[in-house]
Short mmCIF file of C-alpha atoms in Angstrom, two decimals:
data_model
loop_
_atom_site.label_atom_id
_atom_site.label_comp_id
_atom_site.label_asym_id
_atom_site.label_seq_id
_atom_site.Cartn_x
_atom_site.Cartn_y
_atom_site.Cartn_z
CA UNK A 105 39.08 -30.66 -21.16
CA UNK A 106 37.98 -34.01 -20.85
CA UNK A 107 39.94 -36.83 -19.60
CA UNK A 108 39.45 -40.13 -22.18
CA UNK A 109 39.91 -43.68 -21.56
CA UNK A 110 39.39 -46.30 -23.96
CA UNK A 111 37.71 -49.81 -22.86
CA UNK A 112 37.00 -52.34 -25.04
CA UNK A 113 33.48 -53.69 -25.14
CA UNK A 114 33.28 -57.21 -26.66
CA UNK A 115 30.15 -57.92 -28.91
CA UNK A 116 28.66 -61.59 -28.76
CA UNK A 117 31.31 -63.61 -31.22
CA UNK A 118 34.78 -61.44 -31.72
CA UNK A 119 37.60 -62.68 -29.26
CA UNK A 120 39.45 -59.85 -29.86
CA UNK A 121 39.62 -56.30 -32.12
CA UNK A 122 42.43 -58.22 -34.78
CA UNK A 123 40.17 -61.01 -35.37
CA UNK A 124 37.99 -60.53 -38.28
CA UNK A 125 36.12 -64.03 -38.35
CA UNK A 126 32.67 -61.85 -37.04
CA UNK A 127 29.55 -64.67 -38.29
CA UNK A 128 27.26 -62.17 -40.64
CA UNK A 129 23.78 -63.66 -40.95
CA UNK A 130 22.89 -65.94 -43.85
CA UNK A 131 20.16 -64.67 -44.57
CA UNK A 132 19.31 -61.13 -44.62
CA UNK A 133 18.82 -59.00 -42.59
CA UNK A 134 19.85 -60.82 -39.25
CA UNK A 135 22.21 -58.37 -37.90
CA UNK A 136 26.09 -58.71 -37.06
CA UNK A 137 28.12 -57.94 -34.07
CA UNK A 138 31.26 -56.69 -33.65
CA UNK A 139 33.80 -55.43 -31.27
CA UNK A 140 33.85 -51.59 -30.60
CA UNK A 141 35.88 -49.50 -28.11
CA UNK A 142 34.06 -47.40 -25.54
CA UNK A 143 35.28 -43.96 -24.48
CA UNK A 144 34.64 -43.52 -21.36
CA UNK A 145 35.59 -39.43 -20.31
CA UNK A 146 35.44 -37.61 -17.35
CA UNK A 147 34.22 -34.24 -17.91
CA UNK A 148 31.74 -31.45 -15.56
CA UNK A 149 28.29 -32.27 -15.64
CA UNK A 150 27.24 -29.54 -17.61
CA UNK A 151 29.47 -30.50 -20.77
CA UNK A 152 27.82 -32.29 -23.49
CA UNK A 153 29.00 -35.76 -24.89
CA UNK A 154 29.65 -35.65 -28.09
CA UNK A 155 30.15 -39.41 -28.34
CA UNK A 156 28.24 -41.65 -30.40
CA UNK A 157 27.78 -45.58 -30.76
CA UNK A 158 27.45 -46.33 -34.61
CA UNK A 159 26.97 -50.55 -35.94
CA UNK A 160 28.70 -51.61 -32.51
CA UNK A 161 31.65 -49.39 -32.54
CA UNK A 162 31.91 -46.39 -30.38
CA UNK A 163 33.17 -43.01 -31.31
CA UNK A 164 34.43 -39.87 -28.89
CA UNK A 165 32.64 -37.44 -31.52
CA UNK A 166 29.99 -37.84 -34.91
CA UNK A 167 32.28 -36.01 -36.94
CA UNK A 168 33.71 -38.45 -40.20
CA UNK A 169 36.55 -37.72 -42.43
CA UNK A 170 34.63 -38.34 -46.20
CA UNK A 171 35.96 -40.42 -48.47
CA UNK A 172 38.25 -38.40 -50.92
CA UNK A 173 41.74 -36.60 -51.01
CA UNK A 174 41.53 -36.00 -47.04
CA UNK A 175 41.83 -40.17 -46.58
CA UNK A 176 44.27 -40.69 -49.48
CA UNK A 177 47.19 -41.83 -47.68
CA UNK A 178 48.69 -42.74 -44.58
CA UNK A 179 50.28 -39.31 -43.90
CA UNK A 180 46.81 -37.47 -44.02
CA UNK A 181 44.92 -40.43 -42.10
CA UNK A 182 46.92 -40.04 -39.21
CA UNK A 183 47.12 -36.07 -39.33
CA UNK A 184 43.13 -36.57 -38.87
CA UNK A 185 42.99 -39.32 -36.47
CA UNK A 186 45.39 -36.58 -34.11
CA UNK A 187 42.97 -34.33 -34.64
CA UNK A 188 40.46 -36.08 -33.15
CA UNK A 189 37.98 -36.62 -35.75
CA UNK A 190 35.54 -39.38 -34.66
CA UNK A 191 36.31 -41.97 -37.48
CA UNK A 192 38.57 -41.74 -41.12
CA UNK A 193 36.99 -42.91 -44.17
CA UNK A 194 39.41 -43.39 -46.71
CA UNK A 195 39.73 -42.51 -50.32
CA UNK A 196 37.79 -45.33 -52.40
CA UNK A 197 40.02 -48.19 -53.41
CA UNK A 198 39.32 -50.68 -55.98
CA UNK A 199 41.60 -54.09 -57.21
CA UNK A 200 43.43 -52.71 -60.46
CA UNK A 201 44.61 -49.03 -59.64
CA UNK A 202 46.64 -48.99 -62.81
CA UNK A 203 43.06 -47.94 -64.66
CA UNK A 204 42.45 -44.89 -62.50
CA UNK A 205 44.27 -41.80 -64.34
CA UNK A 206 43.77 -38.95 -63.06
CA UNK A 207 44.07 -35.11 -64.58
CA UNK A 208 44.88 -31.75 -63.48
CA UNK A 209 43.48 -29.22 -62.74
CA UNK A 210 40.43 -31.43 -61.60
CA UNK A 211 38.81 -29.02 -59.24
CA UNK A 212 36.76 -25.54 -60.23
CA UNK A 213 35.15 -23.37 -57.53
CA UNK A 214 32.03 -21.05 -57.36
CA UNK A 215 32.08 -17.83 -55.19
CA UNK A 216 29.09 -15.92 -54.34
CA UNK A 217 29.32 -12.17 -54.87
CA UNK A 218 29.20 -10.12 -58.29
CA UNK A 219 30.37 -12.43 -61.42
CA UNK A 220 32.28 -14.49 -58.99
CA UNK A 221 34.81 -12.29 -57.52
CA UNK A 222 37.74 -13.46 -56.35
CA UNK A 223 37.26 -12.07 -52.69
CA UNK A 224 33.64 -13.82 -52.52
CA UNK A 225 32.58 -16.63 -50.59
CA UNK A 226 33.53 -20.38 -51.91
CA UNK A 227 29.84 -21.66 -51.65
CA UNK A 228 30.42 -24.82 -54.74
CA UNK A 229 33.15 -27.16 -55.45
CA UNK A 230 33.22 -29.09 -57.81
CA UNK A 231 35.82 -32.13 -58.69
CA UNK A 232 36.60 -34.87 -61.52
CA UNK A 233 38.82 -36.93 -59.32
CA UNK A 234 38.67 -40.43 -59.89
CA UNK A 235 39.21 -43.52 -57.02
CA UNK A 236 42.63 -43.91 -55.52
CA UNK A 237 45.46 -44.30 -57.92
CA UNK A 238 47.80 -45.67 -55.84
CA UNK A 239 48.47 -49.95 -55.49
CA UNK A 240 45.77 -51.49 -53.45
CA UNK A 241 47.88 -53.27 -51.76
CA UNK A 242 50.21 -49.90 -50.86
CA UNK A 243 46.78 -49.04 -49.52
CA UNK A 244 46.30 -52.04 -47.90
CA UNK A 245 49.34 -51.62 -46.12
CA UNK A 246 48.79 -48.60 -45.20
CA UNK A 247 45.58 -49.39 -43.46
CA UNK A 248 47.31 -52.43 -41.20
CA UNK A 249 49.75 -49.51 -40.31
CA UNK A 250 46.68 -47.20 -38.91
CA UNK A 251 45.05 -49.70 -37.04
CA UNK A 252 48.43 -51.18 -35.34
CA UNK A 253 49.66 -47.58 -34.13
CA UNK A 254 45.73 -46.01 -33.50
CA UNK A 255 43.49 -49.75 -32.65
CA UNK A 256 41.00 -47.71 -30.81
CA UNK A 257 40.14 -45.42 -33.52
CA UNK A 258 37.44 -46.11 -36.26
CA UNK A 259 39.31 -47.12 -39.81
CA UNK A 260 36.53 -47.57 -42.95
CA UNK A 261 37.50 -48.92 -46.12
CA UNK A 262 35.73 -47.10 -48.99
CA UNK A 263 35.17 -49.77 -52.02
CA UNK A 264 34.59 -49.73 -55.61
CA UNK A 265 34.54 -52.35 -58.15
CA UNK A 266 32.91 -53.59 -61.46
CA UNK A 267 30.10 -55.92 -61.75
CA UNK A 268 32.33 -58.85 -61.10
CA UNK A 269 31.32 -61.40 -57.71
CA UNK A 270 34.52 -62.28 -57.34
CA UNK A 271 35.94 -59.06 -57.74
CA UNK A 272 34.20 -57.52 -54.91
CA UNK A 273 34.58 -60.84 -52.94
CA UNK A 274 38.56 -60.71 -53.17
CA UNK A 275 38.33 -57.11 -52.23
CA UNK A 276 36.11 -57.15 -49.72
CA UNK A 277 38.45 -59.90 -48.20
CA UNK A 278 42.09 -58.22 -48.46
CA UNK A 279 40.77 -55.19 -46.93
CA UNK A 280 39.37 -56.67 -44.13
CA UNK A 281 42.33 -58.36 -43.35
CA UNK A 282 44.03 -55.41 -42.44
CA UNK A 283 41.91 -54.68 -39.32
CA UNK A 284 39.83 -51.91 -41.14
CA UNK A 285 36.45 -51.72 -38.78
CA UNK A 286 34.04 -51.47 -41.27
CA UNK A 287 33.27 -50.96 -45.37
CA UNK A 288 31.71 -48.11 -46.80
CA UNK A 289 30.72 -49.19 -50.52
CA UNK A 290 30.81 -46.23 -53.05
CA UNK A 291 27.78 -46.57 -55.62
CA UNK A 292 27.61 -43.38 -56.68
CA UNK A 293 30.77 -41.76 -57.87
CA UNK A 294 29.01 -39.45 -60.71
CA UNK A 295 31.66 -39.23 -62.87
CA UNK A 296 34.41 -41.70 -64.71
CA UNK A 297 34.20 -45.47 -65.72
CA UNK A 298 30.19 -45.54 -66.09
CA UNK A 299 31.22 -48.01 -68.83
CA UNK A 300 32.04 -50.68 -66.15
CA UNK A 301 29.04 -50.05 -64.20
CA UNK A 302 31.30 -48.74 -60.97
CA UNK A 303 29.78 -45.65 -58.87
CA UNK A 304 26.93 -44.00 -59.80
CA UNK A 305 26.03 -46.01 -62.75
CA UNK A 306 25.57 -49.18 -59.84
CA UNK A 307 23.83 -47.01 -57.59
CA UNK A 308 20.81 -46.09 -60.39
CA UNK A 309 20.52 -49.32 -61.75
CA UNK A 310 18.01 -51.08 -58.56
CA UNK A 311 18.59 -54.64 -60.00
CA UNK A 312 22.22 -54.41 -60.16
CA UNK A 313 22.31 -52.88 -56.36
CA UNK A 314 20.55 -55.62 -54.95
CA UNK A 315 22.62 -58.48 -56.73
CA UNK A 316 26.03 -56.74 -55.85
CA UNK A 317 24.96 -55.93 -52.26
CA UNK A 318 23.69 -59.60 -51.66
CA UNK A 319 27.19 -60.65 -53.43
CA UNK A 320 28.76 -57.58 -50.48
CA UNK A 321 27.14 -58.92 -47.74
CA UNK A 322 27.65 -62.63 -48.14
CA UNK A 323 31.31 -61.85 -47.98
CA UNK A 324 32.02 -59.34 -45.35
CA UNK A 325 32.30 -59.52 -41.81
CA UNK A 326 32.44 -55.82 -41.24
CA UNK A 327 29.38 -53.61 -40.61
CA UNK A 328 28.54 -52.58 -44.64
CA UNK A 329 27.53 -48.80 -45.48
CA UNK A 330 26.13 -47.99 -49.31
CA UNK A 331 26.44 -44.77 -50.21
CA UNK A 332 23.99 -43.09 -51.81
CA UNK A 333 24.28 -41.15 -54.78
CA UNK A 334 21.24 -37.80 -54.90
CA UNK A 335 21.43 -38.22 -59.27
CA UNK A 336 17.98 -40.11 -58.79
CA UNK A 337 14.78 -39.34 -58.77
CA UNK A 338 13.68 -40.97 -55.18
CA UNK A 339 16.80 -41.73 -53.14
CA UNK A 340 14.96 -43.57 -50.94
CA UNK A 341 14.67 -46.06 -53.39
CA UNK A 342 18.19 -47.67 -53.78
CA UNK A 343 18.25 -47.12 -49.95
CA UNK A 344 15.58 -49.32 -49.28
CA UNK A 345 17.33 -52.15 -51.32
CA UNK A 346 20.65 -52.06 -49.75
CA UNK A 347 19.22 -52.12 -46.15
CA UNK A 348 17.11 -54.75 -47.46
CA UNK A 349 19.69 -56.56 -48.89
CA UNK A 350 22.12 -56.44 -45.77
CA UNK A 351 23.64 -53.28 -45.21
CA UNK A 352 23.95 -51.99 -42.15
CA UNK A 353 23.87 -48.09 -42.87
CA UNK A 354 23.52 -45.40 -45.27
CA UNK A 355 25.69 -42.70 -46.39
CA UNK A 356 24.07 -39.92 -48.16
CA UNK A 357 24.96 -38.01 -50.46
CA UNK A 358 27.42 -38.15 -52.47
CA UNK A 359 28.00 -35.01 -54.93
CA UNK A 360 25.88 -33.76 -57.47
CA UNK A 361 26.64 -34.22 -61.15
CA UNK A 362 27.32 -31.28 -62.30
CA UNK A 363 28.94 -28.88 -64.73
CA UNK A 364 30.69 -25.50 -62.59
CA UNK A 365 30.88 -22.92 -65.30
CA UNK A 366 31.65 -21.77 -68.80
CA UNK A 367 34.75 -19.41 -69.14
CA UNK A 368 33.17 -16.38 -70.81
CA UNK A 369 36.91 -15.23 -72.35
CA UNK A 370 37.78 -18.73 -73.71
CA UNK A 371 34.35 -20.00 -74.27
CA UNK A 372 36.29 -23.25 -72.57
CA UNK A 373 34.02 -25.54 -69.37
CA UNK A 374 35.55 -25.78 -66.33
CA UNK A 375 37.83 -27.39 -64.75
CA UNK A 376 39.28 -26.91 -68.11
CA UNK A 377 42.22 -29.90 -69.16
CA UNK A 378 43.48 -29.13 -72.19
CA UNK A 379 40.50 -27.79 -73.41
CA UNK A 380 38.51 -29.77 -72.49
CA UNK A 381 36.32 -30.85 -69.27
CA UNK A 382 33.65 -33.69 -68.06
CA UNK A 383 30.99 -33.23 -65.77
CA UNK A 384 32.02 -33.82 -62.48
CA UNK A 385 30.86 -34.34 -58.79
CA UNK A 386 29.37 -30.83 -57.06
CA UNK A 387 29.77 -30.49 -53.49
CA UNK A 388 30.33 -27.77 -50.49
CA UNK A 389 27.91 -24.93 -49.10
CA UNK A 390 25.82 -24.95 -51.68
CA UNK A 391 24.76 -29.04 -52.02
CA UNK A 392 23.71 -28.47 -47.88
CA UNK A 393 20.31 -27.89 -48.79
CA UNK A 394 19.72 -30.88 -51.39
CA UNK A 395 21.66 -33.22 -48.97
CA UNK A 396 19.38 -32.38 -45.84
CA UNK A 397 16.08 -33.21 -48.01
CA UNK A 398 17.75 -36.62 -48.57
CA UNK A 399 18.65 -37.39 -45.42
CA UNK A 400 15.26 -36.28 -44.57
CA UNK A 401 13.69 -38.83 -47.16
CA UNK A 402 16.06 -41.29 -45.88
CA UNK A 403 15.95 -40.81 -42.49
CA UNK A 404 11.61 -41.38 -42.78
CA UNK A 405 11.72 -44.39 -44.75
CA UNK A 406 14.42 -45.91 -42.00
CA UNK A 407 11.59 -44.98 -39.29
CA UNK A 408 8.95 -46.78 -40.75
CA UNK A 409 10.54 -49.70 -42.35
CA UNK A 410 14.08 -50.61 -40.77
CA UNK A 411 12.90 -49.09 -37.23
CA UNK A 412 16.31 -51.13 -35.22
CA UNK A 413 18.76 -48.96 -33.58
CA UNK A 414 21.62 -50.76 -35.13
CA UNK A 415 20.71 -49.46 -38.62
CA UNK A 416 22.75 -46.07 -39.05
CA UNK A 417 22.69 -43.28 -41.08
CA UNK A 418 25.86 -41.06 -42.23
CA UNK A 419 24.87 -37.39 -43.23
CA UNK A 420 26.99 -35.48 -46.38
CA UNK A 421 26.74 -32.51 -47.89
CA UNK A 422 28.03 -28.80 -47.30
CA UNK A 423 29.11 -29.21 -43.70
CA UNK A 424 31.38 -26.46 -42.28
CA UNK A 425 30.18 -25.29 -39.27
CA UNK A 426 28.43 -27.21 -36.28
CA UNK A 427 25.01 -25.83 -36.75
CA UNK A 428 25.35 -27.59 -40.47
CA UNK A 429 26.04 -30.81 -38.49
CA UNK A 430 23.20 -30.49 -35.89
CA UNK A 431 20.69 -30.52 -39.15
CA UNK A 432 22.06 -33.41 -40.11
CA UNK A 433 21.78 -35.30 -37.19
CA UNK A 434 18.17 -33.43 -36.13
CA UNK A 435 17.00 -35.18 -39.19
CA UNK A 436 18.20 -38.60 -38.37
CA UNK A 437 21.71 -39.01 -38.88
CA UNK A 438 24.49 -40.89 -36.78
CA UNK A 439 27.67 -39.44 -37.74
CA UNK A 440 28.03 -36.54 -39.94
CA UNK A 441 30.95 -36.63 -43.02
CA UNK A 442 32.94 -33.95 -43.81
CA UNK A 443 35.42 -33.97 -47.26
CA UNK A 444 35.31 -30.47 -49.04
CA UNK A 445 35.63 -28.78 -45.75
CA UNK A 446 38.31 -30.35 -44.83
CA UNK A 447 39.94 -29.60 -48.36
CA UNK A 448 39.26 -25.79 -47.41
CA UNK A 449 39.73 -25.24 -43.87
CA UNK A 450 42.08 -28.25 -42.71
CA UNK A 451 41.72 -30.90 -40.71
CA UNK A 452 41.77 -28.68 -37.16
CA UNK A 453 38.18 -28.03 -38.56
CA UNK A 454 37.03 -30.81 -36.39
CA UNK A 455 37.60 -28.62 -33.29
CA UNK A 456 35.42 -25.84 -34.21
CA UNK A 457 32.87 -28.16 -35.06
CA UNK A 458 32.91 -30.27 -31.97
CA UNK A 459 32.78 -26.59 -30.22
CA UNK A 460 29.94 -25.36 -32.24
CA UNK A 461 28.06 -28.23 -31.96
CA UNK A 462 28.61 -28.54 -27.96
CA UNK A 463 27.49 -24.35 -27.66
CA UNK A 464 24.16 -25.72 -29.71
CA UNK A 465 23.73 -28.55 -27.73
CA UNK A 466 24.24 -26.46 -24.29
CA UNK A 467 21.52 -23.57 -25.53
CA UNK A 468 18.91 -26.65 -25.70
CA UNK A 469 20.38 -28.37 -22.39
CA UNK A 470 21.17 -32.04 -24.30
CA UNK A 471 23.26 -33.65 -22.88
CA UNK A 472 24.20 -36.45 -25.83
CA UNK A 473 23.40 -36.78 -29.46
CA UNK A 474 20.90 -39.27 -28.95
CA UNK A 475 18.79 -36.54 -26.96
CA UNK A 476 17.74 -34.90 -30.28
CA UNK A 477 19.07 -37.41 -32.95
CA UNK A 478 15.65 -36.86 -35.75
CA UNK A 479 14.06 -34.45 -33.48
CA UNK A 480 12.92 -32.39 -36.49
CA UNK A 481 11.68 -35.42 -38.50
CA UNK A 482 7.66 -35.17 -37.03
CA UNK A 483 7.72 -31.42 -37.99
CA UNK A 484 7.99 -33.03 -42.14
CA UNK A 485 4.52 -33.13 -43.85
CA UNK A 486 3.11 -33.07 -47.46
CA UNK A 487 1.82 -29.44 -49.11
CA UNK A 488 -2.08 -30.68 -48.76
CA UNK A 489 -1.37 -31.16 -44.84
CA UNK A 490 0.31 -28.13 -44.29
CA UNK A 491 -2.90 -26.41 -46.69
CA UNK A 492 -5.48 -27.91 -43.84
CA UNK A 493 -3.65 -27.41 -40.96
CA UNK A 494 -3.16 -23.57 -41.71
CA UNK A 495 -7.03 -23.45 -42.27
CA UNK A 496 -7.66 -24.51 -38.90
CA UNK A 497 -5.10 -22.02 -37.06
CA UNK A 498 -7.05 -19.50 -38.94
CA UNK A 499 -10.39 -21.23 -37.80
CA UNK A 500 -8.95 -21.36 -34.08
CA UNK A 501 -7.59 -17.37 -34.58
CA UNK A 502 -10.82 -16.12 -35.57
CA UNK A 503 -12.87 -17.89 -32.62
CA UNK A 504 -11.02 -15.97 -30.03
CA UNK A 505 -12.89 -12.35 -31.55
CA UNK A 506 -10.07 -9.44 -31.84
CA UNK A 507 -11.92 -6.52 -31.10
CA UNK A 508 -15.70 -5.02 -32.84
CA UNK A 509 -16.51 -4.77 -36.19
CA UNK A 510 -18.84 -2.59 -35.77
CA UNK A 511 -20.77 -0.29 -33.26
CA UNK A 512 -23.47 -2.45 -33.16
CA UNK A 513 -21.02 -5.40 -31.64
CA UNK A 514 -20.84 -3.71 -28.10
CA UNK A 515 -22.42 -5.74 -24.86
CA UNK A 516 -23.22 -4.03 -21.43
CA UNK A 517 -21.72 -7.71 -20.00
CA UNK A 518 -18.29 -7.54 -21.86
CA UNK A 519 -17.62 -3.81 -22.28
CA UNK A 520 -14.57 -3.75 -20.64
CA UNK A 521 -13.02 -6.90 -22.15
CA UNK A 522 -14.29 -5.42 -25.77
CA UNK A 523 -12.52 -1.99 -25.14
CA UNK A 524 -9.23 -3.75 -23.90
CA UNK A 525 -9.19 -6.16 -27.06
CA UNK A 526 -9.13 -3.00 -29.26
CA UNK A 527 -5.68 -1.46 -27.49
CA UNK A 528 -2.36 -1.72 -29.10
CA UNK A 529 -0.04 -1.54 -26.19
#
């Protein structure tokens, strides 16, 4: 097992890791510095390092706790910073928690197997959980209670507000001064409070994204993550204008609006409250494939228009097993999130995935992340490209001549090469 020891590496203009004044650029998008903490781990030459740098901060693994019930407190922050997951996320925190109500049941699962037996496979989850509903400032305290016992471990502070400057500007400030290391901003929540434009209903509307993320990134002094929600046509879009606009990174996705099921005895949509249900947020196994096409989309437009290393790019979406995290970050991604896993298997799922992902890493002899971090982008191409370059395999396959068509075809000169191309073993 590897030996770790944590250095701190100071960035150009933080004195120390409690002092929050970093300078953010005034104008967009001049990038900020920070102070990180470098693991530095003694370990055989053959073992793989897992470790990642992300927006100036340094991480022993890629591996995220997602925003949601697994960052909802201080008990279950600190069970996953023991662990040994790379960085916590916490549940999504907004000024006036007295609005968020939440119901129960609020979760419904889908199993794969014959009319969704009981004994098959969870493969969907699906949620209508709202933000935290706890005091901000019991969060808040909370946080500056993490980061005194654990300072060399990654905190972020997952935000939500209305469309109200100095709403996000007095939130954006109390949570920073709890030490937190950097914000992830949550536009695209696809279910409750659409009314006051928080979550998804921010992250659809363009316009509104780029005046609240200029109003984010005036404010904060934290490296700034949007997260994206997939209920859009072209994610890339809304991507483009937070980057533009100041963020440093992009989380994608967030879950899929969705509706689970229709009890066939009670004729009754669930999860069923009462009665009654709301579409809520899909996520797990079955989102995997929908969230690497993003990422893919995201991960391109990044290339070719943001091409800086200190742009990142947070993969979501159906990740259980280390192979599902090496797609993630073979298409582009930094750090990988993990929520609904984490719901179903614990939080010691973070050492089977650091295993998994170190036996992957070992059968292809890389030796970090950044050895095949978008490796698999290049191999992405539209239908018509794919159309021509078939044509000319089958153009190059036909010039080398498999065998005689026809009596006729045989040469003194070539007669044993002709028979030879004609023999099946």
């Amino acid at each position: 097992m590897a030996s770790l020891q944590f250095t701190k590496v100071a960035h150009s203009n933080r004195n120390s890791f409690a002092d929050l004044a970093v300078t953010r650029r005034a104008t967009p998008p001049t990038r900020s510095t920070r102070v990180g903490f470098k693991v530095l781990a003694s370990k055989s030459e053959t073992e793989p390092d897992l470790s990642v740098c992300v927006n100036g901060f340094q991480m022993p693994n890629p591996f995220v706790i997602g925003s949601g019930p697994p960052g909802t407190n201080y008990t279950v922050m600190k069970r996953a910073f023991d662990e040994g997951w790379g960085a916590v996320i916490a549940k999504t925190v907004s000024l006036d928690a007295a609005k968020v109500i939440n119901v129960t049941p609020r979760y419904a699962r889908l199993r794969a197997g014959a009319s969704g037996s009981a004994k098959g496979q969870i493969i969907g989850w699906e949620n209508i959980e709202l933000i935290s509903d706890r005091p901000l400032e019991t969060m808040l305290k909370e946080f500056k209670q993490l980061k005194e016992e654990y300072p060399d471990r990654i905190l972020i502070a997952s935000i939500m507000e209305e469309y109200n400057k100095a709403g996000w500007e007095e939130l954006i400030d109390r949570v920073e001064q709890t030490g937190i290391d950097a914000i992830e901003v949550n536009f695209s929540c696809p279910h409750g409070m659409p009314e006051r434009k928080m979550g998804m209903a921010m992250g659809q509307d363009c316009a509104l994204l780029e005046e609240v993320c200029g109003w984010i990134n005036a404010k904060a002094t934290v490296p700034v993550w949007a997260k994206m929600t997939p209920n859009i046509t072209d994610i890339t879009v809304p991507a483009r204008v937070a980057l533009s606009t100041g963020c440093e990174g992009i989380a994608a996705i967030n879950t899929i609006q969705s509706v689970m099921g229709i009890s066939l005895d009670t004729l009754r949509p669930e999860p069923c409250v009462e009665g009654y249900s709301t579409p809520g947020g899909y996520s797990c196994k079955a989102v995997h494939p929908i969230a690497l096409a993003k990422v893919m989309s995201i991960a391109q437009m990044m290339k070719s228009e943001f091409n800086k290393k200190d742009y990142s790019l947070s993969g979501i979406g159906g990740v259980e097993t280390g192979g599902d995290a090496a797609e993630f970050v073979l298409l582009g991604a930094n750090t990988v999130q993990v929520c609904t896993g984490v719901m179903m298997h614990g939080y010691g799922l973070v050492k089977k995935l650091c295993a998994e992902l170190k036996d992957f890493m070992k059968k292809h002899n890389f030796k970090t992340i950044e050895d095949f971090r978008g490796a698999s982008l290049p191999y992405f191409t539209t239908h018509t490209e794919l159309v021509r370059r078939q044509k000319e395999a089958i153009r190059q396959r036909k010039a080398v001549k498999k065998g005689l068509d026809s009596d006729k075809d045989w040469t003194g000169d070539g007669f044993v090469k002709e028979t030879e191309s004609m023999i099946s073993n």
